[in-house]
Short mmCIF file of C-alpha atoms in Angstrom, two decimals:
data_model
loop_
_atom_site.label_atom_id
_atom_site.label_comp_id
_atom_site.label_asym_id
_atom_site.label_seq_id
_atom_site.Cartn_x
_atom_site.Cartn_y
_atom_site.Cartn_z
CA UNK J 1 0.00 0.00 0.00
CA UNK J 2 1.74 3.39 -0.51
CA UNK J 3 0.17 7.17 0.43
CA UNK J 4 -1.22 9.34 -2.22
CA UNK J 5 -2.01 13.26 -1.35
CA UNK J 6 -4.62 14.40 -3.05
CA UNK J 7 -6.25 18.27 -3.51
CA UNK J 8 -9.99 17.75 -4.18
CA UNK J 9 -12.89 19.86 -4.70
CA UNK J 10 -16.10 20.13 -2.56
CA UNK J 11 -19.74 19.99 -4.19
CA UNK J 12 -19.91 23.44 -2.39
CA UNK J 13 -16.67 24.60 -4.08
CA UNK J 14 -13.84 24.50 -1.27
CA UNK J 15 -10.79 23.08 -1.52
CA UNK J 16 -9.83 19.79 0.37
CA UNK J 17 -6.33 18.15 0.81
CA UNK J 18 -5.86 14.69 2.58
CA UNK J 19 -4.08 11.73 1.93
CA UNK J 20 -5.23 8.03 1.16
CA UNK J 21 -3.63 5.05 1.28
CA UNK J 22 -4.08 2.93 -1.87
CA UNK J 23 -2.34 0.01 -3.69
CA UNK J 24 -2.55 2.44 -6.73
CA UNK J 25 -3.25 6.07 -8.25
CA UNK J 26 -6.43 4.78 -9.84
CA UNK J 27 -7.80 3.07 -6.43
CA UNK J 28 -6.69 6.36 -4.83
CA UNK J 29 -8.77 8.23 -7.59
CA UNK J 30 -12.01 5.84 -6.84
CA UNK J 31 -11.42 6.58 -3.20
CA UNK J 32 -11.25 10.22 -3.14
CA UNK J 33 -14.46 10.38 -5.80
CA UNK J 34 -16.69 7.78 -3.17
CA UNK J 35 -16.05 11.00 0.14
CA UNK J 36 -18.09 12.88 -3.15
CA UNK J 37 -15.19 15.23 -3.68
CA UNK J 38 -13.85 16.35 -7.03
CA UNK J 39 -9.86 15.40 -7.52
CA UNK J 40 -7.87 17.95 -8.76
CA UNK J 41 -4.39 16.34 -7.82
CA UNK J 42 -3.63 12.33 -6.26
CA UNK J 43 0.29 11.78 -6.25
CA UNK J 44 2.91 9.94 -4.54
CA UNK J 45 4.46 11.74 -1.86
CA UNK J 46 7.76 12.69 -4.38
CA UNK J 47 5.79 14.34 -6.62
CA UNK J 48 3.38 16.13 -4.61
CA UNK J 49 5.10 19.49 -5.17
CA UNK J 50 4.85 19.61 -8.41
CA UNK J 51 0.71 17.90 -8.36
CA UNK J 52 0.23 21.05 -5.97
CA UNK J 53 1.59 23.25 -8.20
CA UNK J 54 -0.22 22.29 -10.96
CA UNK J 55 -3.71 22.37 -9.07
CA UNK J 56 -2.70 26.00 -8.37
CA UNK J 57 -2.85 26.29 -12.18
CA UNK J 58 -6.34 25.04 -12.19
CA UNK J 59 -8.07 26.59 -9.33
CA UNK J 60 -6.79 29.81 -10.44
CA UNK J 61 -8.54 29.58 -13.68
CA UNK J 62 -12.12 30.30 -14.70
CA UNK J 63 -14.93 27.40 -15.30
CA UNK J 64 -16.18 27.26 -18.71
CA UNK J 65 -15.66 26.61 -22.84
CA UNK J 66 -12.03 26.83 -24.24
CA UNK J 67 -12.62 30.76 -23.89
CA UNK J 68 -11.57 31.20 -20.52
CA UNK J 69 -8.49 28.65 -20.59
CA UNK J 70 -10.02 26.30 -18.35
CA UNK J 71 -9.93 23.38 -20.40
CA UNK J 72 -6.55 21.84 -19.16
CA UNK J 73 -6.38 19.21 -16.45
CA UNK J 74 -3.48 18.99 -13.81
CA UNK J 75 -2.38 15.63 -15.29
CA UNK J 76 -2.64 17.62 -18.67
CA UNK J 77 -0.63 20.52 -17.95
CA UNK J 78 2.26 17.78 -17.55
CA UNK J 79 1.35 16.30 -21.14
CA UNK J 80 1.18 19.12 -23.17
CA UNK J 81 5.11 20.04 -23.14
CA UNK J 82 5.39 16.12 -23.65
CA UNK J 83 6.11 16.89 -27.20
CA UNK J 84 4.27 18.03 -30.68
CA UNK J 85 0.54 16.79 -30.43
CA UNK J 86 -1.20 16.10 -33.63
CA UNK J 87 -4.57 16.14 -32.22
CA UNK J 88 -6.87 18.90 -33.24
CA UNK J 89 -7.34 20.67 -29.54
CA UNK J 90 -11.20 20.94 -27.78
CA UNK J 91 -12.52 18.92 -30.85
CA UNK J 92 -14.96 16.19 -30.91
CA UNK J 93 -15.66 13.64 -33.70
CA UNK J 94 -19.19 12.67 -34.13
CA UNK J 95 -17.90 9.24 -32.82
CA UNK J 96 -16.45 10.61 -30.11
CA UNK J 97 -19.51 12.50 -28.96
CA UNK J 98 -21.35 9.32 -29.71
CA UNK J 99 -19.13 7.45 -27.12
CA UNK J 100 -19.04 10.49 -24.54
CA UNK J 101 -23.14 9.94 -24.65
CA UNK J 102 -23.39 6.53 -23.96
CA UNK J 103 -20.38 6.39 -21.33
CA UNK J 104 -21.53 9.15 -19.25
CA UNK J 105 -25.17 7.60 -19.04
CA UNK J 106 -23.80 4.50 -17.67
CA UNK J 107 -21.53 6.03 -15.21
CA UNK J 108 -24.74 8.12 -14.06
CA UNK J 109 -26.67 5.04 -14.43
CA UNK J 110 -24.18 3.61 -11.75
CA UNK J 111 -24.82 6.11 -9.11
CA UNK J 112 -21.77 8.69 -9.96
CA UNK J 113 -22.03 12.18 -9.59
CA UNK J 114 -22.22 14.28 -12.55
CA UNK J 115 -18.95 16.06 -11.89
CA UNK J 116 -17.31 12.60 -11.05
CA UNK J 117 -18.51 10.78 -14.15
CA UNK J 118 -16.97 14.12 -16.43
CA UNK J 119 -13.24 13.41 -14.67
CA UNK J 120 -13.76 9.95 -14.83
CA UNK J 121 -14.47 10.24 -18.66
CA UNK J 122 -11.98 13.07 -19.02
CA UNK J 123 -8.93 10.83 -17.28
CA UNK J 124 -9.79 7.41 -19.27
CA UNK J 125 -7.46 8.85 -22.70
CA UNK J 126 -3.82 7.89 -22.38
CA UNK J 127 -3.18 10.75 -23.70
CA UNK J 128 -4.52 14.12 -24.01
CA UNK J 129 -6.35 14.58 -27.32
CA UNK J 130 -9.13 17.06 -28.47
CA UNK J 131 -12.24 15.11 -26.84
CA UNK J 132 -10.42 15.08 -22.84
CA UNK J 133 -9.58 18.63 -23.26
CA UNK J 134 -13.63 18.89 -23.95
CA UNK J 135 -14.59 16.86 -21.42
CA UNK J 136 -12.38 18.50 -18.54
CA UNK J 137 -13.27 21.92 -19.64
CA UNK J 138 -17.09 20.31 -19.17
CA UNK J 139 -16.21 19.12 -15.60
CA UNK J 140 -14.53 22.44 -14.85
CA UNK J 141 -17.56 24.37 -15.90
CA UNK J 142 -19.84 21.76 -13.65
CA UNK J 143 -17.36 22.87 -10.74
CA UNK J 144 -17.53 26.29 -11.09
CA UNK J 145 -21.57 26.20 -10.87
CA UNK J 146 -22.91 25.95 -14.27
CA UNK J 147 -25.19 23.72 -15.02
CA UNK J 148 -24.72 20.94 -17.74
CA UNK J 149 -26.73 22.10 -20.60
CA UNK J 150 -24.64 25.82 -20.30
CA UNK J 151 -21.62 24.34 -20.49
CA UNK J 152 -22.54 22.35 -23.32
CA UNK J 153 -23.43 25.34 -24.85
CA UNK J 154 -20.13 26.86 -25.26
CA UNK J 155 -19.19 24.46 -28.04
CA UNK J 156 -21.46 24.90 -30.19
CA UNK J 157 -19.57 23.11 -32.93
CA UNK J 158 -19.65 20.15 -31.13
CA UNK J 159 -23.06 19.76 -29.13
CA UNK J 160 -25.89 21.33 -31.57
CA UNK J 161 -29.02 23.40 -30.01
CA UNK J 162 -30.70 19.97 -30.13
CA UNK J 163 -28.22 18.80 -27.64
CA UNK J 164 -28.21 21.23 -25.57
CA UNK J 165 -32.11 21.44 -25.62
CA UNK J 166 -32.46 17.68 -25.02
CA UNK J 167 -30.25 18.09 -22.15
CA UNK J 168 -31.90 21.59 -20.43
CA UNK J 169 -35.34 19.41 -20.49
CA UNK J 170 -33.80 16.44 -18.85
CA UNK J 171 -31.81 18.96 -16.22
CA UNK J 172 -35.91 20.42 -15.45
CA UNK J 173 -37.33 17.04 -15.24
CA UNK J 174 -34.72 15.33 -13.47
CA UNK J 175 -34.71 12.62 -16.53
CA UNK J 176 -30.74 13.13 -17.53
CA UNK J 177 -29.85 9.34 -17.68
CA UNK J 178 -33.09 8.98 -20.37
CA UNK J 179 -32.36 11.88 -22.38
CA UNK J 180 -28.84 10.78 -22.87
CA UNK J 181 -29.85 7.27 -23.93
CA UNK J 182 -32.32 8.95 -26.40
CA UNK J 183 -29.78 11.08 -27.58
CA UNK J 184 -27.16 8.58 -28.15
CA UNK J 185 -29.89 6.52 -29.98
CA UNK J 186 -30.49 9.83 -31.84
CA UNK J 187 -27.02 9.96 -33.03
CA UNK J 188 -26.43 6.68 -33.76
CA UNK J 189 -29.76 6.86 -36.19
CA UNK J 190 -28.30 10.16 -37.63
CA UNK J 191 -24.63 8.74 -38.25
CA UNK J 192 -26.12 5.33 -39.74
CA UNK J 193 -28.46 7.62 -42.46
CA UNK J 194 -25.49 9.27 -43.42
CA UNK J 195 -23.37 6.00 -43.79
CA UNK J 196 -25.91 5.02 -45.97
CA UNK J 197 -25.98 7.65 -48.22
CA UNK J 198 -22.36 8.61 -48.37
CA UNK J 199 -21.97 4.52 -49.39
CA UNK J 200 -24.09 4.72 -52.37
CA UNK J 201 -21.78 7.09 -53.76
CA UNK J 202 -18.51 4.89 -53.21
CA UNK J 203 -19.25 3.03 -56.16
CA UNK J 204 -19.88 5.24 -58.74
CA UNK J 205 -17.01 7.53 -57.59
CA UNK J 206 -15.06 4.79 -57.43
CA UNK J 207 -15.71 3.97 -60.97
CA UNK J 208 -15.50 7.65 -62.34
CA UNK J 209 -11.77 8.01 -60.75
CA UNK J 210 -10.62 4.57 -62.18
CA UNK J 211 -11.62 6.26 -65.61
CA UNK J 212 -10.31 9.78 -65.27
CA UNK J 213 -7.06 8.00 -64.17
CA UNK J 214 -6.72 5.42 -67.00
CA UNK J 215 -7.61 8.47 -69.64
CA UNK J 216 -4.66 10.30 -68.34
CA UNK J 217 -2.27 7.97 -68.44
CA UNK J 218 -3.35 6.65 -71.82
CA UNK J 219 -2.98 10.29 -72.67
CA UNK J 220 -0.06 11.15 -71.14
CA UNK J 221 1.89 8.11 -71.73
CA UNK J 222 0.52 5.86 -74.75
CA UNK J 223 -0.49 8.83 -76.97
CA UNK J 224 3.46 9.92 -77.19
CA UNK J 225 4.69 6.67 -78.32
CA UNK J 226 2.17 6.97 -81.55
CA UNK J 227 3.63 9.98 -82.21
CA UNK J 228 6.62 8.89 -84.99
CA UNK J 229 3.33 6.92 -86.66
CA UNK J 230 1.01 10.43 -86.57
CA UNK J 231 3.98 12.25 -87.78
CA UNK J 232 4.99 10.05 -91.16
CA UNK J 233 0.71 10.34 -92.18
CA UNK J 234 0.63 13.89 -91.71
CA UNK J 235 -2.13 15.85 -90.34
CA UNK J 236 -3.92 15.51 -93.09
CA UNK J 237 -4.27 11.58 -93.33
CA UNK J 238 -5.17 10.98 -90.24
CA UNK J 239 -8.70 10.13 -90.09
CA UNK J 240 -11.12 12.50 -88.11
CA UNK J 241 -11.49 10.53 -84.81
CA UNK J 242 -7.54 10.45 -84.79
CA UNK J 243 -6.82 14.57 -85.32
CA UNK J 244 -9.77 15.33 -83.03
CA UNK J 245 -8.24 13.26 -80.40
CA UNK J 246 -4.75 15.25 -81.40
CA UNK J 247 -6.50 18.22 -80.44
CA UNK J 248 -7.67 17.72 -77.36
CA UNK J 249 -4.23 16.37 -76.33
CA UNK J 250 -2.68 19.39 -77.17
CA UNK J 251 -5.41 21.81 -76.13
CA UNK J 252 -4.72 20.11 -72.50
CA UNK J 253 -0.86 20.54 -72.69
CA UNK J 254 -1.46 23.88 -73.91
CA UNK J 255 -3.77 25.08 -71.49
CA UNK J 256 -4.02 22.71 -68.34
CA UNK J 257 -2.86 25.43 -66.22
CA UNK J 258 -5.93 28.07 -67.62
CA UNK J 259 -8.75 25.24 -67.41
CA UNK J 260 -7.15 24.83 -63.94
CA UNK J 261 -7.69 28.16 -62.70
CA UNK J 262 -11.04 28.20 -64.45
CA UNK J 263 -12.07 25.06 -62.54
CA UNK J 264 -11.15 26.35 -59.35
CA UNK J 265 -12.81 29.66 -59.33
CA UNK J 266 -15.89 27.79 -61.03
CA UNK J 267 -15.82 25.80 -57.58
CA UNK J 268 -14.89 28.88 -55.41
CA UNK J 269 -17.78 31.25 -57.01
CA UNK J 270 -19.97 28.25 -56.06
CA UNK J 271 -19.12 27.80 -52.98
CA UNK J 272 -19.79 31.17 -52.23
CA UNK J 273 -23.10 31.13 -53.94
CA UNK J 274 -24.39 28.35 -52.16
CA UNK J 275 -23.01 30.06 -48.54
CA UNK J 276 -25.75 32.81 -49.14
CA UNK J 277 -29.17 32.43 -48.45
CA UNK J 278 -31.01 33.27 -51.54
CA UNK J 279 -28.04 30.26 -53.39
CA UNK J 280 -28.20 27.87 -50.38
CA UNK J 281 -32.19 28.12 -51.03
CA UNK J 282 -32.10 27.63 -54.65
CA UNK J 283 -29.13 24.90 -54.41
CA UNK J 284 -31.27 23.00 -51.57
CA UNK J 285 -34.73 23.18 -53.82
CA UNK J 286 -33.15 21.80 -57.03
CA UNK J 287 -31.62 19.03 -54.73
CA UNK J 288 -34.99 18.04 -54.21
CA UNK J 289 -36.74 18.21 -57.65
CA UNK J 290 -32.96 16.49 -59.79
CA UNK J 291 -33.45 13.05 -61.18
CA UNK J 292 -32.59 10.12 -59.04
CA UNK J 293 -30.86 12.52 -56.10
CA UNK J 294 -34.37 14.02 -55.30
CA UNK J 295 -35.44 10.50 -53.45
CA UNK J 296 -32.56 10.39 -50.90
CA UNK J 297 -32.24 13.92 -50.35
CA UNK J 298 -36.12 14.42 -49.67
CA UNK J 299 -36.12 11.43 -47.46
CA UNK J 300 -33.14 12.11 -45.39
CA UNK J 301 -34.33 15.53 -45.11
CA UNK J 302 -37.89 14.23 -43.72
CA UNK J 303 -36.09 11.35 -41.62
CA UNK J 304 -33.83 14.40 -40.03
CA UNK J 305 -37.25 16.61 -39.51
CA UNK J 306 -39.24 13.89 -37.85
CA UNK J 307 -36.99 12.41 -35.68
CA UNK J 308 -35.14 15.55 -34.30
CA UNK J 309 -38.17 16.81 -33.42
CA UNK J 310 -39.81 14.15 -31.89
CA UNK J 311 -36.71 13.53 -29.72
CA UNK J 312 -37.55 17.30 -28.69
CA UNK J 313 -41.15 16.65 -28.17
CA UNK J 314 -40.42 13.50 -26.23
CA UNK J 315 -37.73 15.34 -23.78
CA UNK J 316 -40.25 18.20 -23.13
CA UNK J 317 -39.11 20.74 -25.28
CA UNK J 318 -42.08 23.54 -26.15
CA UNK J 319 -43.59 22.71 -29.55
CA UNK J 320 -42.14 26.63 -30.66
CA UNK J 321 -38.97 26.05 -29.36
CA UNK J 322 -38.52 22.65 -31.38
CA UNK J 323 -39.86 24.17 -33.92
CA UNK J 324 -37.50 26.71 -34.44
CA UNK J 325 -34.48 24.24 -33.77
CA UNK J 326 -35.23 21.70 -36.09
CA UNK J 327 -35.49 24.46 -38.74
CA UNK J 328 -31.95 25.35 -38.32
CA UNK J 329 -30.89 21.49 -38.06
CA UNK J 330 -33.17 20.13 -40.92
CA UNK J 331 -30.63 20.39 -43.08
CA UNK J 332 -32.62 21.89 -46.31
CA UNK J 333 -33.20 25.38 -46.55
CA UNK J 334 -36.12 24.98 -48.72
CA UNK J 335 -37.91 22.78 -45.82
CA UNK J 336 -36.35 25.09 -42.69
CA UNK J 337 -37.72 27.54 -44.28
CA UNK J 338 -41.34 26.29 -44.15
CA UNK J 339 -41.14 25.07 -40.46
CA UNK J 340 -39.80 28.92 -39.71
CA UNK J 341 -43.40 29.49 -41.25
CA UNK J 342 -45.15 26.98 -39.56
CA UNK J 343 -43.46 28.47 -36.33
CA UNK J 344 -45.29 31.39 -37.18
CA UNK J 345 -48.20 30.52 -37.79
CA UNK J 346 -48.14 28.29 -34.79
CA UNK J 347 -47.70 31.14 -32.58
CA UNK J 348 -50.96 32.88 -34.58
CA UNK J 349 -52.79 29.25 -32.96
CA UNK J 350 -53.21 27.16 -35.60
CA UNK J 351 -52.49 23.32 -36.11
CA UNK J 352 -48.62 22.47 -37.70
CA UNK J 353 -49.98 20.03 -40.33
CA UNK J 354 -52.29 23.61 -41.58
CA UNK J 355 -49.46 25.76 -42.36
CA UNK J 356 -47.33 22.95 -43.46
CA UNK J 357 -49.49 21.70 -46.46
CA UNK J 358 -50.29 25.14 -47.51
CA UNK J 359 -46.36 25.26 -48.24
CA UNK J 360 -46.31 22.10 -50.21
CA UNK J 361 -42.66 21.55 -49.40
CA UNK J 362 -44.07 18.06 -47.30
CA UNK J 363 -45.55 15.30 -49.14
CA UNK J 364 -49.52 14.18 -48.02
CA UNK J 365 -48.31 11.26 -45.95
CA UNK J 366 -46.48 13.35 -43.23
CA UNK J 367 -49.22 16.11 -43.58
CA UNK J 368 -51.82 13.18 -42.62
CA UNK J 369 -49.66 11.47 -39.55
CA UNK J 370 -49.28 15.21 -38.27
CA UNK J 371 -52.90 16.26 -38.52
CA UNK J 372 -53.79 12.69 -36.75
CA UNK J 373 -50.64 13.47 -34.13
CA UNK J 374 -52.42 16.67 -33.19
CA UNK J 375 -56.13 15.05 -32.80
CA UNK J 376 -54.71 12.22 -30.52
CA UNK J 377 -52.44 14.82 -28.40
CA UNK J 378 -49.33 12.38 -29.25
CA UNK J 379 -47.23 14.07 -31.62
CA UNK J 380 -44.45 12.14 -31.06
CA UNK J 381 -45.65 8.76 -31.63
CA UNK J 382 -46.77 10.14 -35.47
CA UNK J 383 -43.23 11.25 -35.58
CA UNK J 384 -42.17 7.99 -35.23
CA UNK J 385 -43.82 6.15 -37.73
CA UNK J 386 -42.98 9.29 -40.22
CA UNK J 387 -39.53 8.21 -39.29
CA UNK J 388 -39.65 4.90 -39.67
CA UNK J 389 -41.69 5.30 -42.82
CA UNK J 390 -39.07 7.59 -44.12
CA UNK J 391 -35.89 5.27 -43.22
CA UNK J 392 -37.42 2.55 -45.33
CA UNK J 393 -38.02 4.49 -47.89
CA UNK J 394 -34.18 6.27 -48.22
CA UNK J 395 -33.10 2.49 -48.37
CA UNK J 396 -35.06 2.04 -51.01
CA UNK J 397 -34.04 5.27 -52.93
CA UNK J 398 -30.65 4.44 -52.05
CA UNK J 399 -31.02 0.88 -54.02
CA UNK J 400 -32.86 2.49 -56.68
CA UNK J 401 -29.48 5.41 -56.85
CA UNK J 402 -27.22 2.73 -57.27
CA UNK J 403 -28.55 0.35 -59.58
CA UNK J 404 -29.42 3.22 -62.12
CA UNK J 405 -26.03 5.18 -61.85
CA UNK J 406 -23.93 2.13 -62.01
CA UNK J 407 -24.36 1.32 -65.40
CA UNK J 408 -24.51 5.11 -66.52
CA UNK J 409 -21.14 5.60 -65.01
CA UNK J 410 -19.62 2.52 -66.74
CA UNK J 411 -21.19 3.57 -69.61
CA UNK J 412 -19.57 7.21 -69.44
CA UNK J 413 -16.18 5.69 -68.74
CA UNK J 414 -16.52 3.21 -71.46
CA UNK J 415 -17.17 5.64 -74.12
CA UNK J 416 -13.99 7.89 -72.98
CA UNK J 417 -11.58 4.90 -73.31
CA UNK J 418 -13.31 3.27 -76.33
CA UNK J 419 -12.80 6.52 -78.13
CA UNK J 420 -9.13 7.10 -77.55
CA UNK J 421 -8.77 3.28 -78.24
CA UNK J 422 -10.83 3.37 -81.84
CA UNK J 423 -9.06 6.75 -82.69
CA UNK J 424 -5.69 5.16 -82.09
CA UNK J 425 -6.57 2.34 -83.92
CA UNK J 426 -7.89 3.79 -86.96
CA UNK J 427 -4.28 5.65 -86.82
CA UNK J 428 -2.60 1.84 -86.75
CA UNK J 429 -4.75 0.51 -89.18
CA UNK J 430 -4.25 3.65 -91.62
CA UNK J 431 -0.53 3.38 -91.50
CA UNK J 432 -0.82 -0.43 -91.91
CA UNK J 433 -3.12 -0.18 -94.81
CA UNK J 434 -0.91 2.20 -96.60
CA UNK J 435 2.41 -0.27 -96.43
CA UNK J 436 0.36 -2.85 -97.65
CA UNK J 437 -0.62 -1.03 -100.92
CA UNK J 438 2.61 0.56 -101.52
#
């Protein structure tokens, strides 16, 4: 058994120093957390010098978001002059939010403390990496008096207004372990519709690159060695597909670098047309009307609509305030922009399903399990089967995607390479012809 010092913080915000004796730092950690105090520092007696110095560092600084400069841990301060740190700093993946979710419900589920369960979760990395930096400026905040759902809120990047909202109804009602379960089931829907639809495009980009590559190379590469066989024809005997293929070879040596350039700021000026609202609005509502895109993007857009806000209906979230949130999560301007009206017209008293079928942006089907949602008084039970309505039909949107732009891709690709093949050949065959008569 050996001593460990620790300097701990009270749930009423003092500071406590003691000692424990423990077989290791981590049992010394679990006993200092079970007297319901908040470690700061737990070391050895030959390092407690520097441990206290380091908590001086912490209690001197402010609770709160990466703003205040809070976010560092004792054991942290010692890890960042470690060496260079790759990790982007007080940055969550969506997997690691995912994770954070689920782990912190258990621990709560277990009987910890909410301030205990953040260090525990903040302490669990080896090393310190975007996601513990969150986490301890979390606990830091929860320390310092804020409440959970505030210091969520000050990374906003991170944990979206539904979040936040989900987790300011379950701090009113006392339900915290439930909304984070239905939030981490949230997430986990969310992540697996986007797997879905960023895998039906695998294929056919797949496809597209392996042609765009083998074009190039055949252009770059095989097209020279021809070149002694072009040259002894001349120009003029070549046959058409041969010279037009000539051309286009040389246009691209001759101006790569312009149609470069040209590219770029095509994609630039779009970007920026698309970042204002009038180009986001028109980008979002030809999304929804193109050929063969229009199925998954509507029905991801209504999955995302009916199962954010029922996850905001379900955590007692006013029917204005999810309204306004899922507008600005939805995804589709063309649709937030119809549930801003609906928001509206809410407030004026009347029904959601009303306002939302005068816009026409929703199809009949959602319209209908809305208007029955309201009659029964169980909105979020209509949002459920919208949802699960709306999954099945993405995967079968998604099937249809595929199937259709397979063979359109191959056939795109095929038609590149069969013509440089063909105009080559006709070149061969020309030049072969020729010695054969002379």
């Amino acid at each position: 058994m050996s001593t460990f010092y620790y300097k701990a913080k009270s749930r009423d915000g003092r500071t406590v120093e003691g000692s424990v004796d423990a077989p290791d730092r981590r049992a010394a950690l679990a006993l200092v957390s079970r007297q319901n105090l908040y470690p700061i520092t737990v070391s050895q007696q030959a390092s407690t010098a520097k441990g206290s110095a380091n908590a001086g560092k912490r209690a001197s600084g402010k609770p709160g978001g990466p703003r205040s400069g809070s976010g560092k841990t004792a054991s942290s301060e010692t890890r960042k002059s470690s060496g260079f740190r790759l990790a982007r700093p007080f940055h969550m993946t969506a997997s690691d939010r995912l994770n954070f979710t689920s782990e912190l419900a258990d621990l709560l589920e277990g009987g910890m403390t909410l301030g205990n369960a953040l260090h525990a979760l903040a302490r669990r990395s080896g090393e310190e990496n975007g996601a513990s930096q969150v986490i301890a400026s979390l606990c830091d905040a929860i320390v310092g008096g804020e409440s959970f759902s505030d210091a969520l809120s000050h990374f906003p990047k991170i944990f979206t207004p539904v979040y936040v909202n989900m987790v300011r109804a379950g701090e009113a009602s006392g339900a915290m372990i439930d909304v984070l379960r239905r939030l981490a089931a949230y997430d986990e829907r969310s992540r697996a519709m986007r797997s879905k639809v960023q895998a039906a495009m695998v294929y056919p980009c797949i496809v597209l690159t392996m042609g765009v590559v083998v074009a190039i190379i055949v252009m770059t590469y095989i097209l020279p060695k021809f070149k002694t066989i072009f040259d002894s024809i001349g120009p003029n005997g070549l046959p058409p597909m041969t010279r037009a293929l000539l051309g286009i070879n040389d246009w691209f040596k001759s101006y790569w670098l312009l149609l470069s350039v040209f590219l770029s700021g095509c994609i630039l000026a779009f970007r920026h047309w698309i970042s204002t609202p009038s180009g986001r609005l028109h980008w979002d509502g030809f999304k929804l009307r193109a050929p063969l895109l229009k199925g998954i993007v509507a029905c991801s857009v209504y999955v995302n609509f009916s199962s954010t806000l029922e996850s905001l209906l379900r955590n007692g979230v006013p029917i204005l305030k999810a309204l306004s949130i899922t507008s600005q999560t939805v995804g589709n301007a063309v649709i937030g922009s119809e549930l801003s009206n609906a928001r509206d017209r809410v407030t004026d008293g009347t029904t959601i399903s009303g306002p939302l079928a005068q816009g026409g942006a929703f199809p009949p089907m959602i319209i209908d399990m809305l208007s029955i949602g309201e009659r029964t008084g169980d909105m979020p039970s209509a949002l459920s089967h919208i949802t699960k309505r709306y999954e099945g039909e993405l995967e079968k949107n998604i099937t249809i995607f595929t199937t259709a732009l397979e063979p359109i891709m191959i056939f795109v690709v095929a038609m590149i390479i069969g013509f440089i093949a063909v105009a080559i050949m006709q070149a061969v065959l020309s030049v072969s012809s020729g010695a054969g008569l002379s």
